[in-house]
Coordinates of C-alpha atoms and ligand atoms in Angstrom, one line a residue:
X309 CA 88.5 -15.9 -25.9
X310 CA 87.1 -18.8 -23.7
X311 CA 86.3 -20.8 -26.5
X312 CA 90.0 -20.2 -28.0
X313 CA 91.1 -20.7 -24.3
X314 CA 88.8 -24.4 -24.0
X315 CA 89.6 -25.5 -27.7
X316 CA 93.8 -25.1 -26.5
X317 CA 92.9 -27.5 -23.2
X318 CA 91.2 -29.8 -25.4
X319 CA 94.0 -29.8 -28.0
X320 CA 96.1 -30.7 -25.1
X321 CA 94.3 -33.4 -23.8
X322 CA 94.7 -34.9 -27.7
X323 CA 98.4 -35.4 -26.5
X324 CA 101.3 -36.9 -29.0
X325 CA 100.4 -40.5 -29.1
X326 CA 102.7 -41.1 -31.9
X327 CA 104.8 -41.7 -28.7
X328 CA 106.9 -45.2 -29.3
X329 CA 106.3 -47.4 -25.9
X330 CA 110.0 -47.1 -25.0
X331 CA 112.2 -44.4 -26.6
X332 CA 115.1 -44.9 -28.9
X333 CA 118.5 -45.0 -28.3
X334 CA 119.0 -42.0 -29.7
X335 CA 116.4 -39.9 -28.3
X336 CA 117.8 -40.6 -25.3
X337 CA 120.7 -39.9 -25.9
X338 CA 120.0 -36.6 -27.6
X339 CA 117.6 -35.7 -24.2
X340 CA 120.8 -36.0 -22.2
X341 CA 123.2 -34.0 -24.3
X342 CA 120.4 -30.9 -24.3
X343 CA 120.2 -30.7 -20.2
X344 CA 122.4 -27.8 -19.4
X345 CA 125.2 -28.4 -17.0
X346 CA 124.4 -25.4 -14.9
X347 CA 121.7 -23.0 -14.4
X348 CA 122.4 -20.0 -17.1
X349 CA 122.6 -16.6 -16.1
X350 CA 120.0 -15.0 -18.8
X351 CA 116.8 -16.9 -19.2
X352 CA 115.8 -18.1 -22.6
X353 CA 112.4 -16.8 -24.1
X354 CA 109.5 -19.0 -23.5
X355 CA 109.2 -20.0 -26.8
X356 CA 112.6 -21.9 -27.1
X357 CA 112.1 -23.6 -23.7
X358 CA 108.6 -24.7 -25.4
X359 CA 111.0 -26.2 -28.1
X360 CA 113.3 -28.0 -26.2
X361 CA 110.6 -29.6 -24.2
X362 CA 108.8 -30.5 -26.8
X363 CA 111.8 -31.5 -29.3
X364 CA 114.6 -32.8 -27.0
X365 CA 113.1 -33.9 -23.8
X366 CA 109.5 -35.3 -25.0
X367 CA 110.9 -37.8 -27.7
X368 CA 113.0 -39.3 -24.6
X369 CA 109.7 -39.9 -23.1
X370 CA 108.1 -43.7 -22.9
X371 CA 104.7 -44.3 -23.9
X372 CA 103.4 -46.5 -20.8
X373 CA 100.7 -44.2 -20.2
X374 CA 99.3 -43.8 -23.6
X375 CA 99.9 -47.3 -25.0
X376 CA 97.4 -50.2 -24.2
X377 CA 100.5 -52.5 -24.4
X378 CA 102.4 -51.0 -22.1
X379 CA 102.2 -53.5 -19.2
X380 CA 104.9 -52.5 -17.1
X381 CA 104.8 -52.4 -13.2
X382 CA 100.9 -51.1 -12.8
X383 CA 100.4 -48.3 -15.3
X384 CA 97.3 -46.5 -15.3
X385 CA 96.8 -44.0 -18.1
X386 CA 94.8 -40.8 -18.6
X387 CA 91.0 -40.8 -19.5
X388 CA 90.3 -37.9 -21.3
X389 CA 87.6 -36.4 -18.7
X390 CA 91.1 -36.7 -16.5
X391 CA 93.6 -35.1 -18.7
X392 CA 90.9 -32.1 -19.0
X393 CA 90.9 -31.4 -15.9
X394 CA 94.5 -32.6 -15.0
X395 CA 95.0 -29.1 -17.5
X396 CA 92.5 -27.0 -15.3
X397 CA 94.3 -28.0 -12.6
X398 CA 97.4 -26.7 -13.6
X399 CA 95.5 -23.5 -15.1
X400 CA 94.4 -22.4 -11.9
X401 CA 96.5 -23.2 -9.8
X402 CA 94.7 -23.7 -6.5
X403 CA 95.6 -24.8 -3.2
X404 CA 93.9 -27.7 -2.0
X405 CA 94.9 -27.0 2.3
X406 CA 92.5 -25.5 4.4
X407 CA 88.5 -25.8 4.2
X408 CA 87.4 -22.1 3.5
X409 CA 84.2 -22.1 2.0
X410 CA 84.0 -18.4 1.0
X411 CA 87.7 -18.5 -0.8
X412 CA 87.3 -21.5 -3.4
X413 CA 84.8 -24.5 -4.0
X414 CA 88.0 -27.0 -4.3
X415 CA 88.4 -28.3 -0.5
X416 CA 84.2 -29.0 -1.2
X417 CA 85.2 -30.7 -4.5
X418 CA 87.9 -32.6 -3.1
X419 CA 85.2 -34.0 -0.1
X420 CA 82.4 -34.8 -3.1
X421 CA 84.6 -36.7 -5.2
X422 CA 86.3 -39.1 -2.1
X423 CA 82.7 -39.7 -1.5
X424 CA 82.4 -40.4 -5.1
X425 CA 85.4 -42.7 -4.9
X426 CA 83.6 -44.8 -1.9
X427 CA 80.2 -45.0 -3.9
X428 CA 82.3 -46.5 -7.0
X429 CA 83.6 -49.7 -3.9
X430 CA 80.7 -49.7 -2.4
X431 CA 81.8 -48.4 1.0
X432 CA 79.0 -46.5 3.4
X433 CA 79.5 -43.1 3.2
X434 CA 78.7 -43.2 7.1
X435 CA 81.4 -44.6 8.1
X436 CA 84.2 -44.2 5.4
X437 CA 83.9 -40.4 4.6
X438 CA 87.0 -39.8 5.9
X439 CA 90.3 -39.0 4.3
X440 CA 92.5 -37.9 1.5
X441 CA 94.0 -38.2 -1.6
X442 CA 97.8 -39.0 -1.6
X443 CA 100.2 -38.7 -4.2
X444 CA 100.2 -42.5 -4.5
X445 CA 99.6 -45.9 -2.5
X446 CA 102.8 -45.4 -1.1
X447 CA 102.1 -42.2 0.6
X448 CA 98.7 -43.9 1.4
X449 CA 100.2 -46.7 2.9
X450 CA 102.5 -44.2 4.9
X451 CA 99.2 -42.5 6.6
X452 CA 97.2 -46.2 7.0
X453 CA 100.7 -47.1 9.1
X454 CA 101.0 -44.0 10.9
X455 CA 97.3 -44.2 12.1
X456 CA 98.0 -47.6 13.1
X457 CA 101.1 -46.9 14.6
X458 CA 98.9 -44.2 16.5
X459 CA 95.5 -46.3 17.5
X460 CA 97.7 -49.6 18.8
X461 CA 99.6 -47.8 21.2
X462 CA 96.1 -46.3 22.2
X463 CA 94.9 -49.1 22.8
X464 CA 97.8 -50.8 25.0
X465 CA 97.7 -47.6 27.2
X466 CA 93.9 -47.9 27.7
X467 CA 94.7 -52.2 28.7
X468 CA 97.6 -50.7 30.9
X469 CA 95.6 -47.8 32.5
X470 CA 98.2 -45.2 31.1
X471 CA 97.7 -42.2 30.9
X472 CA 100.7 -41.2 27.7
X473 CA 98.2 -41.8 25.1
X474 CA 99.6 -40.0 21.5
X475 CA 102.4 -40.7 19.5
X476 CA 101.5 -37.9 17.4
X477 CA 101.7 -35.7 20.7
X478 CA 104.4 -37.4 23.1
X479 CA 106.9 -39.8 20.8
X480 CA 107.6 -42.8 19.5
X481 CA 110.0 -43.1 22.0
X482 CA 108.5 -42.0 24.9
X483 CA 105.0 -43.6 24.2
X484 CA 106.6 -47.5 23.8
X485 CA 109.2 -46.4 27.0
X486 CA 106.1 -45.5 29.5
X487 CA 104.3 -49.1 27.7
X488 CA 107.1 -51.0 28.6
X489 CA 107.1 -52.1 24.8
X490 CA 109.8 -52.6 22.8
X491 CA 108.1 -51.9 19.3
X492 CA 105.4 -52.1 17.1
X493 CA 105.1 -54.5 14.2
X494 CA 103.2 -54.9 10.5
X495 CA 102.4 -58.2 10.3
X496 CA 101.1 -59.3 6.5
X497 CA 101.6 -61.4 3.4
X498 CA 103.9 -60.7 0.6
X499 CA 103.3 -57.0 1.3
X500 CA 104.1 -54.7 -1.2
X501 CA 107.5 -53.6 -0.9
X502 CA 106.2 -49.7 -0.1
X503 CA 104.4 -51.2 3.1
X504 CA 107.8 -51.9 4.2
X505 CA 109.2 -48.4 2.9
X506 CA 106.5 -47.1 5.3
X507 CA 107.6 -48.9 8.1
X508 CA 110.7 -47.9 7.8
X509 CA 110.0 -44.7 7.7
X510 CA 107.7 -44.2 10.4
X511 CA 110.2 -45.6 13.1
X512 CA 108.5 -49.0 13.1
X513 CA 111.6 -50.5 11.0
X514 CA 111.6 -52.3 7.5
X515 CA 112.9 -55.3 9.8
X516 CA 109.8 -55.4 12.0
X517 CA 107.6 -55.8 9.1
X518 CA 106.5 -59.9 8.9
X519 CA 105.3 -62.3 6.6
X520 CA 102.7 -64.4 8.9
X521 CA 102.3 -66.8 5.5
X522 CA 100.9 -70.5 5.5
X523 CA 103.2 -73.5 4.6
X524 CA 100.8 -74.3 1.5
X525 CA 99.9 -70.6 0.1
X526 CA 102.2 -67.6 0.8
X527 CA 99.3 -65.5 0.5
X528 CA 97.4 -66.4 2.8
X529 CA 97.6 -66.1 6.3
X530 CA 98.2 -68.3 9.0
X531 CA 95.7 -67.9 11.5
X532 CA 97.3 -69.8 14.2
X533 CA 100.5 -67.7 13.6
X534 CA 99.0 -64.8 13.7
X535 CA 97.0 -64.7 17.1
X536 CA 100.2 -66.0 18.5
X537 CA 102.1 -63.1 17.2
X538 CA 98.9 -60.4 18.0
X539 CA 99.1 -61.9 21.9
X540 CA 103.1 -60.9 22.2
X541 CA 103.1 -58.5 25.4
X542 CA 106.0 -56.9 24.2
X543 CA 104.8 -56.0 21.0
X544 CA 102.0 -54.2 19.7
X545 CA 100.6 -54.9 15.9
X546 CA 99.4 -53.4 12.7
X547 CA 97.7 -56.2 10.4
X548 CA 98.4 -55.4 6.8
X549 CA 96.1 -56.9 4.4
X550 CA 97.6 -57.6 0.6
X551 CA 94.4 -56.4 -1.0
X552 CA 95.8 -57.4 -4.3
X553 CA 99.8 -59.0 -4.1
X554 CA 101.5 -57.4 -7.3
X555 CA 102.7 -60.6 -8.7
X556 CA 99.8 -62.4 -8.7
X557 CA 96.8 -59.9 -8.6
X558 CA 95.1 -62.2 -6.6
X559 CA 94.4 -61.4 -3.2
X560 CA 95.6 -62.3 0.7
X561 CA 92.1 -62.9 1.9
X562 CA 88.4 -64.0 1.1
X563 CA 85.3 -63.0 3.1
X564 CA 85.6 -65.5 6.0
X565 CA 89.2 -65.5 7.3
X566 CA 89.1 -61.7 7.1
X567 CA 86.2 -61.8 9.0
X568 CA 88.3 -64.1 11.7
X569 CA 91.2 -61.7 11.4
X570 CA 89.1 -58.7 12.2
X571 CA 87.9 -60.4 15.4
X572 CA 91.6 -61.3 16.3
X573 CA 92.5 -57.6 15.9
X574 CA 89.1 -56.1 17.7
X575 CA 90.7 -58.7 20.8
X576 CA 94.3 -58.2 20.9
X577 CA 93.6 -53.9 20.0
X578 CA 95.4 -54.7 16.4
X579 CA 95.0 -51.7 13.3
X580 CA 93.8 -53.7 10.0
X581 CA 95.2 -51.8 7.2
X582 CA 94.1 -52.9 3.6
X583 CA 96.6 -52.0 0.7
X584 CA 93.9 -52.5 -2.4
X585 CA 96.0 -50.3 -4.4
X586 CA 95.1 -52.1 -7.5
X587 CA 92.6 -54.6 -5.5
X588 CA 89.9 -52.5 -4.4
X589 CA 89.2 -52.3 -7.9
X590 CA 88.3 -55.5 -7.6
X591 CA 85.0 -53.8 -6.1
X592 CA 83.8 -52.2 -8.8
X593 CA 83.3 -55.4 -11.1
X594 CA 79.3 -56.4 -11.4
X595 CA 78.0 -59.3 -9.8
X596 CA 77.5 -61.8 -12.1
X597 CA 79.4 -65.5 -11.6
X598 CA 81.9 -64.8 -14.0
X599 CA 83.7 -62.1 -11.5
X600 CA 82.8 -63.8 -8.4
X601 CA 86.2 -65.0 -7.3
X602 CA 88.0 -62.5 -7.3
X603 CA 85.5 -60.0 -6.1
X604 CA 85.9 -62.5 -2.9
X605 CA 89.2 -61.5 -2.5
X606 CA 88.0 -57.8 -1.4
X607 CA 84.7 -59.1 0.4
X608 CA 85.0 -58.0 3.9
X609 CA 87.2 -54.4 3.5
X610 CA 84.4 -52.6 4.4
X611 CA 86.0 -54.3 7.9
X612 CA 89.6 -52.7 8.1
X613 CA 90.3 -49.3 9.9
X614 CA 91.8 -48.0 6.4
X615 CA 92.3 -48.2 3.0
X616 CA 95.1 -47.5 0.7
X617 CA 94.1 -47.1 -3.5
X618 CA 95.6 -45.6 -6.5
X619 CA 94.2 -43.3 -8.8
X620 CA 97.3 -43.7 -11.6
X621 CA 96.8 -47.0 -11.7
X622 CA 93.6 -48.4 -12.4
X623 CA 91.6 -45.6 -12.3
X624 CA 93.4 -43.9 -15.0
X625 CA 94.1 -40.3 -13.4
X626 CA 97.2 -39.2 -14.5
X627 CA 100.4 -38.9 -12.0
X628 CA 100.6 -38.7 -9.3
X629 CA 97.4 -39.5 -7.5
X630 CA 96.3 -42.3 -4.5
X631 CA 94.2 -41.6 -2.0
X632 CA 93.5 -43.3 1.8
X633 CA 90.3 -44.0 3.7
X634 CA 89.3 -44.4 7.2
X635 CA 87.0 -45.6 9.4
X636 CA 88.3 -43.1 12.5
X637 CA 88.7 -39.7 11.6
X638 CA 90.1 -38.7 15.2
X639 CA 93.0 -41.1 15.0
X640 CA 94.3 -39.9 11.8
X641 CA 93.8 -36.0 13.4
X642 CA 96.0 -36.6 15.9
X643 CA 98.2 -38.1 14.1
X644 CA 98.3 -35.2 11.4
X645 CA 97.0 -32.1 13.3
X646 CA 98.7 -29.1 12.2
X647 CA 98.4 -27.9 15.8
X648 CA 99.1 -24.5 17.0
X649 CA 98.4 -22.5 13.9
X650 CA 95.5 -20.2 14.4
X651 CA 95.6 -18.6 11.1
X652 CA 95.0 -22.3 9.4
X653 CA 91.7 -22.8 11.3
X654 CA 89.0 -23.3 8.9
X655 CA 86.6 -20.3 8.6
X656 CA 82.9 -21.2 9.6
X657 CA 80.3 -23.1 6.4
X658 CA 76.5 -23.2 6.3
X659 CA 77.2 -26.4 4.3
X660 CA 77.9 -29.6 5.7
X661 CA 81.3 -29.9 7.6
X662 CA 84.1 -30.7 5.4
X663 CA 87.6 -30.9 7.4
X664 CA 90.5 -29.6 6.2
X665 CA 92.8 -31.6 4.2
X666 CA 95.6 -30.0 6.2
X667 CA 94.6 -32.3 9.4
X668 CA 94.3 -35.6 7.4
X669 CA 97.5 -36.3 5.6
X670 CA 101.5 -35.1 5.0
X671 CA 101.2 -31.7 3.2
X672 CA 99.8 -28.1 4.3
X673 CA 100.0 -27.3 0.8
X674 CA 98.7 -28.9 -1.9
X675 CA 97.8 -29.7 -5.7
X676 CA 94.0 -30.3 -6.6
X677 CA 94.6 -33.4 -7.6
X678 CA 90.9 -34.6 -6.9
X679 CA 89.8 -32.6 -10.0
X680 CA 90.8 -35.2 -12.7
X681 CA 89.7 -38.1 -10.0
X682 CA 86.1 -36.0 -9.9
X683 CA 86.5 -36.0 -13.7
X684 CA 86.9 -38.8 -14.8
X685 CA 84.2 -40.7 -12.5
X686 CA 81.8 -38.2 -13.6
X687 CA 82.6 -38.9 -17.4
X688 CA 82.4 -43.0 -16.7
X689 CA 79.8 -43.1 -14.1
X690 CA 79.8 -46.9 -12.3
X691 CA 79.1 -48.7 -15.5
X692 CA 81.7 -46.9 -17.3
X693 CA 84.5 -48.1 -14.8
X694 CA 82.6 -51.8 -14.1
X695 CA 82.5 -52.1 -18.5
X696 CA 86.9 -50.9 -18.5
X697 CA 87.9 -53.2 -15.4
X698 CA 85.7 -56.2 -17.2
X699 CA 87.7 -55.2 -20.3
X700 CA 91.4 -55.5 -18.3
X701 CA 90.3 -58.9 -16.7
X702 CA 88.7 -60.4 -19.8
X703 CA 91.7 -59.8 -21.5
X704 CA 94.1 -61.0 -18.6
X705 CA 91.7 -64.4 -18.8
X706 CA 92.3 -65.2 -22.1
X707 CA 96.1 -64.7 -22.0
X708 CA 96.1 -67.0 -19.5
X709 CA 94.0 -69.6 -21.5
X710 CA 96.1 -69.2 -24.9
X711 CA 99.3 -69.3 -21.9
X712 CA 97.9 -72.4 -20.0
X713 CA 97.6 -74.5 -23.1
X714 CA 100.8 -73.2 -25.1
X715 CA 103.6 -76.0 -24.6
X716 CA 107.0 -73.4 -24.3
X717 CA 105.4 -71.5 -21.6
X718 CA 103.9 -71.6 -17.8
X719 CA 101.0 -69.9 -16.4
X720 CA 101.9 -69.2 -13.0
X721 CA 101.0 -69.8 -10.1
X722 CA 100.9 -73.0 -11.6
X723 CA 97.1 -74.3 -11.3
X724 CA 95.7 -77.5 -12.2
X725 CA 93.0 -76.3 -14.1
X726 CA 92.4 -73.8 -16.8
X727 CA 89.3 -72.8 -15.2
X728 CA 90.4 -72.5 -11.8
X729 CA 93.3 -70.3 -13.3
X730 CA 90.9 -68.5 -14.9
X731 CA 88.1 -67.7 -12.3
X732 CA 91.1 -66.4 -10.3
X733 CA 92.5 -63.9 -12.4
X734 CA 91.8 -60.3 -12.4
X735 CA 93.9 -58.1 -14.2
X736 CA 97.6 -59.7 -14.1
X737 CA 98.9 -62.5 -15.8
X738 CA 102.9 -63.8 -14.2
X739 CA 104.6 -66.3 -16.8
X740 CA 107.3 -68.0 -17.7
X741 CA 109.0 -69.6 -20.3
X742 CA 109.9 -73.9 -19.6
X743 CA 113.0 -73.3 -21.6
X744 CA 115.5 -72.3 -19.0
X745 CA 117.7 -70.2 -21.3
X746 CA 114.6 -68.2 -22.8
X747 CA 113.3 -67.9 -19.6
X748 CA 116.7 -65.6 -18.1
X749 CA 115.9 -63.3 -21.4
X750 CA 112.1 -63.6 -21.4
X751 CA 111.6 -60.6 -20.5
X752 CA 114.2 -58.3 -22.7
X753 CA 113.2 -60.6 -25.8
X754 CA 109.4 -59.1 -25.4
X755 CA 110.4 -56.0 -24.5
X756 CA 112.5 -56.0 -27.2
X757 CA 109.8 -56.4 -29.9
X758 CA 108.7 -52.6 -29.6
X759 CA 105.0 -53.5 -29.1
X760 CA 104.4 -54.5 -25.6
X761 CA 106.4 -53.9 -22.4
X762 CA 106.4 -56.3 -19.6
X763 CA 107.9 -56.3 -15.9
X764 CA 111.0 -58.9 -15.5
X765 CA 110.0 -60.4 -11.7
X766 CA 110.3 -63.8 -9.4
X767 CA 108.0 -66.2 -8.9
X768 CA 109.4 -68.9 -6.6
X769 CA 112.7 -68.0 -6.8
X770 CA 113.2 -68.1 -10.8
X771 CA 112.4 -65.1 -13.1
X772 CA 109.3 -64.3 -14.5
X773 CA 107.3 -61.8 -16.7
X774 CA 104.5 -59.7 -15.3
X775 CA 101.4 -58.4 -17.6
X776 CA 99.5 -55.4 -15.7
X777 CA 96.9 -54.6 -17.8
X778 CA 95.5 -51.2 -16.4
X779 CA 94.9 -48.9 -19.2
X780 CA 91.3 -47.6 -20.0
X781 CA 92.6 -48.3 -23.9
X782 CA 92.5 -52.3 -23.8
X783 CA 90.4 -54.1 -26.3
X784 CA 90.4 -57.4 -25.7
X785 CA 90.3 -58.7 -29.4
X786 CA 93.3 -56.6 -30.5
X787 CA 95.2 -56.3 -27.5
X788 CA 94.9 -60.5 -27.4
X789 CA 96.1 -61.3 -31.0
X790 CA 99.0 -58.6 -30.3
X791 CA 100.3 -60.3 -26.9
X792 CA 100.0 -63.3 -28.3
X793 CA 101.6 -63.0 -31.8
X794 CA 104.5 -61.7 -29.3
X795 CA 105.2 -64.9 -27.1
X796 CA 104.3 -67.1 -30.1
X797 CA 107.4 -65.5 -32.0
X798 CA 109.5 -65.3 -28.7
X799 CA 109.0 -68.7 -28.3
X800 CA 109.9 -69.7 -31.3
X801 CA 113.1 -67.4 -31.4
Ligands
PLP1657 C1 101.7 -49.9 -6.9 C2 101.4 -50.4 -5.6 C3 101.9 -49.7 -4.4 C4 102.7 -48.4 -4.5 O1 102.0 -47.5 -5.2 P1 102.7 -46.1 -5.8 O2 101.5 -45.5 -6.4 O3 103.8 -46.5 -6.7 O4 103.1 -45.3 -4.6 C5 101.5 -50.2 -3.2 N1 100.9 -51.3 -3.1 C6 100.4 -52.0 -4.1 C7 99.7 -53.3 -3.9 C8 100.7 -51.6 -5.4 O5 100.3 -52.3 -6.5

C-alpha cells in the first residue's frame, strides 16, 4: 500500500514533458470551448473530470517550467526533490498558521528550512532568523514595505518625542496626521514594477515611489540625491535596493556605496529594503574570480532591514513560492499581529521558540509551501545550487560573447569590452537586433521558432529581447548551440 501509494507520487513527479514550450492554436482553442458556461447541477464522476484536465485543459498548458529554453519573464522550474514534496504537500493537506508543537511538525519545518534558505546566502542565523515564506517577491516586497512603512514612522515619532507610535495599531492616517507628515516615500532605482504595486497598495502610493538614479548609470544611485531626499522634514523614507534590475540582472549597488547608503539611512531613521528576488542568488555562487563581479553586486545585504527572494524562480520550487527576511522580528509583529485572538496563541514547546507564521505575514491560513523549499535544498545541498547557478551564468556569458561579436545584433547595455560584458553578467542576457525593422519583430520571430521563448522589453526607449535563464535543466553546451542556431537564422530571415 505505501509503496503503491510512493511509486504514484513519484510517477507524478515524472510529469508530461512532451509539453510544447507554447501551446498550439488549437489546443487552445479546444481548452476554451471545453470550460462550461455555468456551474452544472449534477457533478461528473471523478474520472471524467480527471479526463478533461488531462485531455482538454493540460495540452493548453505552456512548457516554461519544464523546458530549459523557456526564457520568458524569470521562470524557475521544479527540481524533482520539489515536485515530491510539492505532491506531499497537497496529500496532506496541512496548515501551515499557528506554532503547535504537539499537533504537527510543519510550523518546525517551515522554521528549519528558512534557516536553511539563509545558510545557502550566507546570512547569520543570529540575526536573520526571522520571517516567512510568501507566495512570491511580490507579496515579499508587500511585507519588506509594510515593515518599513511601520519602523520609519517609528522612528520620526521617537525624533519628535511622540507618543502615536504604530501604524499597525493607530493608522496610516492618524500616525502621519499627529507627525505633521505628509507621507512616506520608496526611494530606489529602476525598481521592479511590484515594488511599486506594493506601494500602492500599502497607502504609500505608486506615485511616491522614486527613481533617485545617477545621470551616467540608472542603476545606480545618486548619493547626493539621495541624502537630500532622506533629510525632507516632510517626508519619511523607505530605501529600496534593486538587488538584481530585471532587465539587466545586474545589480543597483556594490559593497561600498551600500555601505554609505546604510549609514545615510541609520542617520535620517530610513528602512533599507533589498528586493534580490533573483539577485540574492547571486550569493550562492563560489568564490573564485570568475563570479567576483557580480557576487559584488549583493556584498553588503547582510546590511538591510529585509529581504525579498523567490523560490519559483531561481531556486526551482514550483508556484507559488517567495519568501522575506528580517533583521527586526518586533517590527514586522506589529505590523502583522493577529491581535485579540486567544484561541490562536501558540501552545507552549520544550524545543527552541519558533513563532507563529500567523504574526509574520498576510495569511492566518496557509499552504506548506516550505516543504518542496526544504526538499529541494536538502536534495542539492550548497554545491548542488552553487554547480546549477554557475550553469545559468556560464551559459548567459557565452550568449553574450557569440552576441557581442555577431554583426546583426547588440549586446546591451552596450559595453565596450567583451570582457567587461562578461564579468558582469549573471544569468540574463537583453539584446537587440541593429536592423530596425527586425528589431520591432525580434521578439515574435524567436518566439516563433517553437524552441526557445523570450520576453519582448525596452532598453533605452527601443524594444528589446530578454533571456532569463533560471531553470535547473540548462546545459550550457546544448542550450548554447540551440540559442544560437535561433538568432543566427533570425538574423538572417
Ligand atoms: C520576479 C520579480 C518580482 C516579482 O516576483 P513574483 O514572484 O512575480 O511576485 C519582484 N522583483 C524582482 C526583482 C523580480 O525579478
Amino acid at each position: 500500500m505505501q509503496t503503491e501509494f510512493q511509486q504514484g507520487l513519484w510517477k507524478a513527479a515524472q510529469g508530461p514533458w512532451e509539453l510544447g514550450i507554447l501551446p498550439s492554436a488549437e489546443n487552445l482553442a479546444r481548452a476554451r470551448a471545453s470550460l462550461p458556461a455555468t456551474l452544472p447541477d449534477t457533478g461528473s464522476s471523478l474520472e471524467s473530470v480527471q479526463r478533461h484536465i488531462v485531455d482538454d485543459i493540460v495540452p493548453a498548458f505552456n512548457g516554461g517550467s519544464l523546458s530549459a529554453n523557456y526564457y520568458g519573464f524569470i521562470t524557475g522550474g521544479t527540481t524533482p526533490a520539489a515536485l515530491f514534496a510539492d505532491n506531499v504537500v497537497s496529500v496532506y493537506d496541512q496548515n501551515v498558521q499557528v506554532h503547535l508543537p504537539n499537533h504537527s511538525i510543519v510550523t518546525d519545518v517551515e522554521y528549519n528550512a528558512l534557516g536553511l534558505l539563509l545558510d545557502l546566502f550566507r546570512l547569520d542565523r543570529s540575526t536573520w532568523h526571522n520571517g516567512t515564506f510568501t507566495t512570491g517577491a511580490t507579496g515579499s516586497n508587500i511585507l519588506g514595505l509594510a515593515c518599513g512603512r511601520e519602523f520609519v514612522l517609528q522612528k520620526a515619532a521617537e525624533r519628535k518625542g511622540c507618543n502615536l507610535q504604530s501604524v499597525g495599531e493607530e493608522g496610516l492616517f492618524e500616525v502621519l496626521n499627529a507627525l505633521g507628515l505628509s507621507g512616506v516615500q520608496v526611494l530606489s532605482t529602476l525598481p521592479h514594477s511590484s515594488v511599486v504595486k506594493s506601494a500602492g497598495v500599502l497607502g504609500i502610493g505608486r506615485s511616491n515611489v522614486h527613481n533617485i538614479c545617477r545621470a551616467d548609470n540608472p542603476l545606480r544611485f545618486d548619493i547626493d540625491k539621495l541624502e537630500k531626499e532622506l533629510a525632507r522634514t516632510d517626508k519619511v523614507s523607505i530605501v529600496a535596493v534593486s538587488c538584481g534590475e530585471v532587465n539587466t540582472g545586474r545589480f543597483a549597488t556594490s559593497g561600498e556605496d551600500l555601505r554609505e547608503i546604510r549609514q545615510l539611512c541609520d542617520k535620517y531613521g530610513a528602512w533599507m529594503h533589498a528586493d534580490g528576488a533573483f539577485g540574492i542568488f547571486a550569493r550562492v555562487l563560489d568564490d573564485s574570480p570568475e563570479f567576483a563581479t557580480v557576487k559584488k553586486g549583493c556584498e553588503g545585504i547582510e546590511l538591510v532591514d529585509s529581504i525579498t527572494g523567490d523560490g519559483h524562480k531561481l531556486l526551482n520550487v514550483p508556484y507559488d513560492c517567495g519568501f522575506f527576511f528580517t533583521r527586526h522580528p518586533n517590527v514586522a509583529s506589529e505590523v502583522f499581529k493577529n491581535a485579540n485572538a486567544a484561541y490562536l496563541t501558540a501552545g507552549n514547546s520544550d524545543g527552541p521558540s519558533i513563532p507563529s507564521p500567523l504574526n509574520i505575514g498576510i495569511e492566518n491560513s496557509r499552504r506548506f509551501r516550505a516543504l518542496p523549499v526544504y526538499a529541494s535544498l536538502l536534495s542539492y545541498g550548497k554545491t548542488g545550487y552553487q554547480e546549477m547557478l554557475a550553469r545559468q551564468t556560464r551559459l548567459a556569458r557565452k550568449i553574450y560573447g557569440w552576441l557581442f561579436e555577431h554583426s546583426a545584433y547588440t549586446a546591451l547595455p552596450e559595453a565596450s569590452s567583451k570582457s567587461e560584458l562578461l564579468d558582469q553578467t549573471f544569468m540574463t542576457v537583453l539584446l537587440r537586433a541593429n536592423d530596425e525593422g527586425l528589431n520591432c519583430e525580434l521578439g515574435r520571430k524567436i518566439n516563433e521558432s517553437s524552441r526557445m521563448f523570450v520576453s519582448g522589453t525596452s532598453w533605452d526607449g527601443t524594444p528589446a529581447c530578454r533571456i532569463a535563464i533560471s531553470n535547473w535543466r540548462v546545459d550550457v553546451e546544448r542550450d548554447f548551440a540551440l540559442v544560437t542556431d535561433v538568432l543566427a537564422k533570425v538574423a538572417q530571415s
